[in-house]
Amino acid sequence: MRPTIGITMGDAAGIGPEIIIKALEDSAIYEFCKPVVIGDAKILKRVIDITDSEIVVNIIQEVQEAQFRYGTVDCIDLNLLPENLAFGEVSPIAGNAAFQFIKKAVELAKESQIQAICTAPLNKEALVKGGHQFPGHTEILATLTETDDYSMMLSSPKLKVIHLTTHVGLKEAIDTINPERAYTVIDLADTALKRAGYKVPRIAVCGINPHAGENRLFGEGEEEAKLVPAIKRAQEEGVNVSGPHPADTLFFRAVRGDFDIVVACYHDQGHVPIKVLGLEEGVNITIGLNYGIIRTSVDHGTAFDIAGKNIADNRSMIAAIQSAAELAPK
């Protein structure tokens, strides 16, 4: 019953290889999933030496060759990097390799050889210099899976949040929200949690304005125009969704256990509660990708300043692997 999770190395000049090795030193990982690294075996071996780890690398070309045994890291070795790759420096070679790792993971996920993808961070400058004009993992995944409608979910042990809008200004976010987008995200949340084993996910939608508008006392009726039609449509289709709820109390109720996931209207409305609960345990998740692919990621960057120094923290990687296993189709 353990899902197979493909863990991509990300930019190998950063802390990705180190946090992968450190995460897979936790025997509990192997109790709930079967991890396989997609990357470069020689870099993993360098990191094992740096961290004085006793882990052994099992170089493979196919998932079927993996041992999935604690103490051994199964690595699908694409062999794209030089053995002396400098840690902490922007490298076009590493940027291209990071793209190829995620491309291979998507191919494996399309073939159902892995049930979810967990990504170590990449460096956007290196990615572009390596010949791939993408701002990040999400856009790469959307392109490789031919996906138009997707959303960012943030997850922590006590709270899950999915967003209607993310990296746009607040005014643009409010202008962008419409009933169709709201319905799509509600449906994405319902589908993702059902695939993860939730029989009837309890979904709550945040209001846009303070107190969810309080009957037009605040705002210009954005809740009624942009959110309520989507909520009613989803309810008519059998989705267990409610709202719009005042955001200032909704997150407390969700953490208490009243809801399984909250639909946030804009970036900070959803990000702040998650990050207050703890950056180390936060996980970034892309849902809605075609082929039913779930992707989770650490909630930090490549940290070039500490790469190769054996001081990187593995907690976000462990949390990302756990979330990938939790959300993988059952």
XYZ file of C-alpha atoms in Angstrom:
330
model
C 0.000 0.000 0.000
C 3.018 2.313 0.201
C 3.033 4.761 -2.731
C 6.208 5.177 -4.756
C 7.446 8.767 -4.511
C 9.835 10.203 -7.093
C 12.169 12.701 -5.390
C 13.872 15.058 -7.846
C 17.275 16.422 -6.865
C 16.583 19.999 -7.981
C 19.634 22.191 -8.518
C 22.531 20.002 -7.417
C 24.677 23.053 -6.628
C 22.277 23.882 -3.812
C 21.190 22.027 -0.687
C 18.827 19.658 -2.510
C 21.151 16.611 -2.498
C 22.013 17.173 1.163
C 18.446 17.435 2.434
C 17.477 14.375 0.384
C 20.206 12.263 1.974
C 19.419 13.597 5.434
C 15.679 12.968 4.963
C 16.234 9.401 3.798
C 18.327 8.727 6.894
C 14.970 8.740 8.724
C 13.753 5.137 8.741
C 10.147 6.295 9.224
C 10.091 7.468 5.594
C 10.217 3.862 4.426
C 7.230 2.925 6.596
C 4.769 5.063 4.621
C 6.284 5.292 1.126
C 8.821 3.886 -1.324
C 11.210 6.727 -2.226
C 13.278 6.794 -5.383
C 15.607 9.694 -6.183
C 15.779 11.062 -9.726
C 19.074 12.824 -10.112
C 22.794 12.185 -10.242
C 24.351 9.378 -8.212
C 27.858 10.842 -8.077
C 26.535 14.010 -6.400
C 24.647 11.948 -3.840
C 27.865 10.053 -3.074
C 29.730 13.340 -2.556
C 27.055 14.481 -0.119
C 27.207 11.156 1.725
C 30.919 11.777 2.271
C 30.308 15.375 3.391
C 27.628 14.355 5.887
C 29.408 11.207 7.113
C 26.260 9.257 6.303
C 26.267 5.468 6.235
C 23.694 5.361 3.438
C 24.592 3.440 0.278
C 23.532 4.539 -3.221
C 21.877 1.945 -5.437
C 22.249 3.167 -9.027
C 19.321 2.141 -11.202
C 17.804 3.002 -14.568
C 14.250 1.786 -13.962
C 11.921 2.025 -10.967
C 11.503 -1.751 -11.069
C 15.176 -2.121 -10.082
C 14.722 -0.234 -6.806
C 15.157 -2.026 -3.485
C 13.136 0.434 -1.354
C 15.146 -0.605 1.681
C 16.207 1.649 4.544
C 19.918 2.324 4.407
C 19.975 2.271 0.602
C 19.035 5.236 -1.584
C 17.693 4.101 -4.942
C 18.761 6.648 -7.562
C 17.641 6.773 -11.179
C 20.935 8.194 -12.402
C 20.641 10.575 -15.367
C 24.409 11.202 -15.146
C 24.222 14.800 -16.350
C 26.599 16.515 -13.939
C 30.379 16.708 -13.551
C 31.775 15.092 -10.428
C 33.435 18.367 -9.411
C 30.303 20.533 -9.726
C 30.848 23.529 -7.442
C 28.384 23.899 -4.588
C 26.870 27.340 -4.063
C 27.417 28.654 -7.587
C 24.974 29.318 -10.422
C 25.601 26.701 -13.099
C 23.847 26.336 -16.473
C 24.737 22.638 -16.370
C 23.004 22.241 -13.018
C 20.056 24.294 -14.247
C 19.566 22.051 -17.259
C 19.968 18.935 -15.120
C 17.292 20.175 -12.707
C 14.900 20.480 -15.659
C 15.758 17.011 -16.918
C 15.177 15.500 -13.455
C 11.626 16.883 -13.319
C 10.981 15.895 -16.949
C 11.954 12.307 -16.129
C 9.748 12.340 -13.037
C 6.755 13.483 -15.087
C 7.374 10.688 -17.603
C 7.405 8.137 -14.770
C 4.262 9.612 -13.232
C 2.428 9.511 -16.569
C 3.292 5.817 -16.764
C 2.100 5.304 -13.147
C 5.544 4.048 -12.148
C 5.511 6.651 -9.375
C 2.414 7.940 -7.592
C 3.654 11.438 -6.694
C 6.587 13.786 -7.252
C 8.512 15.521 -4.467
C 10.908 18.240 -5.630
C 14.048 19.641 -4.069
C 14.496 23.346 -4.924
C 15.863 24.649 -8.196
C 17.566 27.945 -8.975
C 15.657 30.096 -11.458
C 18.768 31.871 -12.794
C 20.535 28.572 -13.415
C 17.393 27.139 -15.001
C 17.176 30.000 -17.508
C 20.920 29.921 -18.222
C 20.542 26.199 -18.810
C 18.130 26.936 -21.648
C 14.732 26.609 -19.957
C 12.640 29.770 -19.799
C 10.444 28.983 -16.818
C 9.987 30.875 -13.526
C 9.878 27.656 -11.524
C 8.740 24.089 -10.997
C 5.013 24.812 -11.212
C 5.189 26.237 -14.706
C 7.465 23.414 -15.868
C 5.016 20.840 -14.546
C 2.029 22.601 -16.106
C 3.768 22.645 -19.494
C 4.944 19.030 -19.340
C 1.458 17.838 -18.363
C -0.449 20.157 -20.755
C -2.362 21.630 -17.783
C -4.232 24.948 -17.805
C -6.168 24.826 -14.515
C -4.052 24.149 -11.449
C -3.571 25.661 -8.039
C -1.084 26.004 -5.199
C -1.882 24.201 -1.965
C 0.067 24.766 1.220
C 0.001 22.054 3.826
C 1.140 21.723 7.422
C 0.260 19.087 10.022
C -2.691 21.165 11.267
C -3.851 23.106 8.211
C -4.270 22.843 4.447
C -4.859 25.910 2.281
C -5.512 26.218 -1.459
C -5.378 29.521 -3.335
C -7.582 31.267 -5.883
C -4.705 33.625 -6.735
C -1.039 33.737 -5.721
C 1.744 35.914 -7.121
C -0.143 39.030 -8.166
C -0.841 42.323 -6.404
C -3.820 42.515 -4.077
C -5.934 44.701 -6.362
C -5.202 42.444 -9.334
C -6.006 39.385 -7.230
C -9.451 40.713 -6.334
C -10.097 41.717 -9.953
C -8.980 38.274 -11.141
C -11.260 36.244 -8.868
C -14.448 35.156 -10.619
C -17.048 32.408 -10.089
C -15.438 30.086 -12.649
C -12.005 30.254 -11.010
C -13.534 29.840 -7.557
C -15.497 26.791 -8.680
C -12.405 25.290 -10.340
C -10.315 25.589 -7.171
C -13.094 24.183 -4.973
C -13.325 21.235 -7.359
C -9.529 20.790 -7.389
C -9.480 20.693 -3.583
C -12.337 18.187 -3.449
C -10.757 15.929 -6.074
C -7.276 16.020 -4.539
C -8.462 15.173 -1.042
C -10.747 12.393 -2.276
C -7.828 10.834 -4.160
C -5.870 11.063 -0.928
C -8.483 9.049 0.923
C -10.841 11.692 2.362
C -14.328 10.314 1.771
C -16.164 13.652 2.030
C -13.656 16.518 2.264
C -14.865 19.468 4.325
C -14.027 22.613 2.354
C -14.375 26.181 3.653
C -14.055 29.303 1.492
C -12.615 32.538 2.883
C -14.361 35.827 2.283
C -12.534 38.503 0.328
C -13.396 41.393 2.627
C -13.266 41.712 6.432
C -16.036 39.655 8.031
C -16.744 38.221 4.556
C -18.363 41.537 3.638
C -20.961 41.347 6.408
C -23.914 41.845 4.076
C -22.150 44.513 1.991
C -21.087 46.520 5.053
C -17.504 46.069 3.851
C -16.501 46.011 0.204
C -18.684 46.211 -2.863
C -20.417 42.856 -2.801
C -17.429 40.851 -4.014
C -18.445 37.779 -2.023
C -21.912 37.628 -3.585
C -20.625 38.293 -7.092
C -17.423 36.252 -7.160
C -17.679 33.461 -4.571
C -21.285 32.591 -3.744
C -22.231 31.358 -7.271
C -19.263 28.971 -7.236
C -20.060 27.675 -3.753
C -23.708 27.066 -4.668
C -22.733 25.311 -7.904
C -20.339 22.995 -6.071
C -22.918 22.285 -3.352
C -25.493 21.335 -5.997
C -22.953 18.822 -7.339
C -22.567 17.221 -3.927
C -19.375 18.925 -2.742
C -19.227 19.550 1.016
C -18.242 23.218 0.789
C -19.369 26.219 2.814
C -18.751 29.952 2.992
C -17.749 32.603 2.413
C -16.475 32.652 6.009
C -14.701 35.525 7.794
C -11.010 34.771 7.438
C -10.132 36.049 10.911
C -11.937 33.118 12.555
C -11.931 30.544 9.767
C -8.285 29.534 10.114
C -8.713 29.020 13.851
C -11.694 26.759 13.149
C -9.757 24.808 10.512
C -6.806 24.252 12.854
C -9.307 23.133 15.506
C -10.480 20.453 13.098
C -13.757 21.842 11.742
C -12.559 21.749 8.122
C -10.095 19.707 6.055
C -9.003 22.550 3.767
C -9.475 26.302 3.406
C -9.822 28.129 0.081
C -7.877 31.401 0.383
C -8.609 34.259 -1.985
C -5.114 35.714 -2.266
C -1.484 34.997 -1.421
C -1.043 36.397 2.087
C -4.480 35.327 3.262
C -3.382 31.721 2.868
C 0.381 31.904 3.361
C 0.490 33.789 6.656
C -1.472 31.223 8.735
C 0.602 28.345 7.352
C 3.907 30.082 8.048
C 2.863 31.166 11.533
C 2.299 27.488 12.294
C 5.929 26.762 11.349
C 8.105 27.268 8.284
C 9.935 23.993 8.885
C 6.789 21.922 8.457
C 5.248 23.827 5.553
C 4.932 22.109 2.187
C 4.129 23.615 -1.214
C 1.861 21.408 -3.335
C 0.745 21.716 -6.953
C -2.639 20.133 -7.615
C -4.843 19.936 -10.677
C -2.089 18.673 -12.972
C -3.248 16.384 -15.736
C -2.713 12.633 -15.384
C -3.615 12.999 -11.704
C -0.048 13.976 -10.833
C 0.558 15.340 -7.339
C 3.705 17.385 -6.731
C 5.000 18.506 -3.364
C 8.006 20.659 -2.598
C 10.055 22.013 0.247
C 9.049 25.502 1.313
C 12.516 27.046 0.840
C 15.100 27.713 -1.857
C 18.470 26.324 -2.896
C 20.348 28.145 -0.087
C 23.587 28.455 -2.059
C 25.224 30.163 0.923
C 25.198 26.939 2.967
C 25.359 24.323 0.180
C 27.956 21.623 0.732
C 28.543 22.609 4.376
C 26.494 19.903 6.133
C 24.271 22.405 7.937
C 21.078 22.243 5.861
C 17.845 21.425 7.726
C 15.967 18.385 6.401
C 12.614 18.969 8.129
C 10.815 20.589 5.196
C 11.973 17.773 2.900
C 10.674 15.149 5.315
C 7.361 17.021 5.499
C 7.215 17.255 1.679
C 7.769 13.506 1.303
C 5.092 12.819 3.927
C 2.623 15.095 2.120
C 3.386 13.426 -1.210
C 2.616 10.051 0.347
C -0.546 11.371 1.978
C -1.905 12.964 -1.204
C -0.808 10.229 -3.604
C -3.757 8.443 -5.228
C -4.855 5.512 -3.094
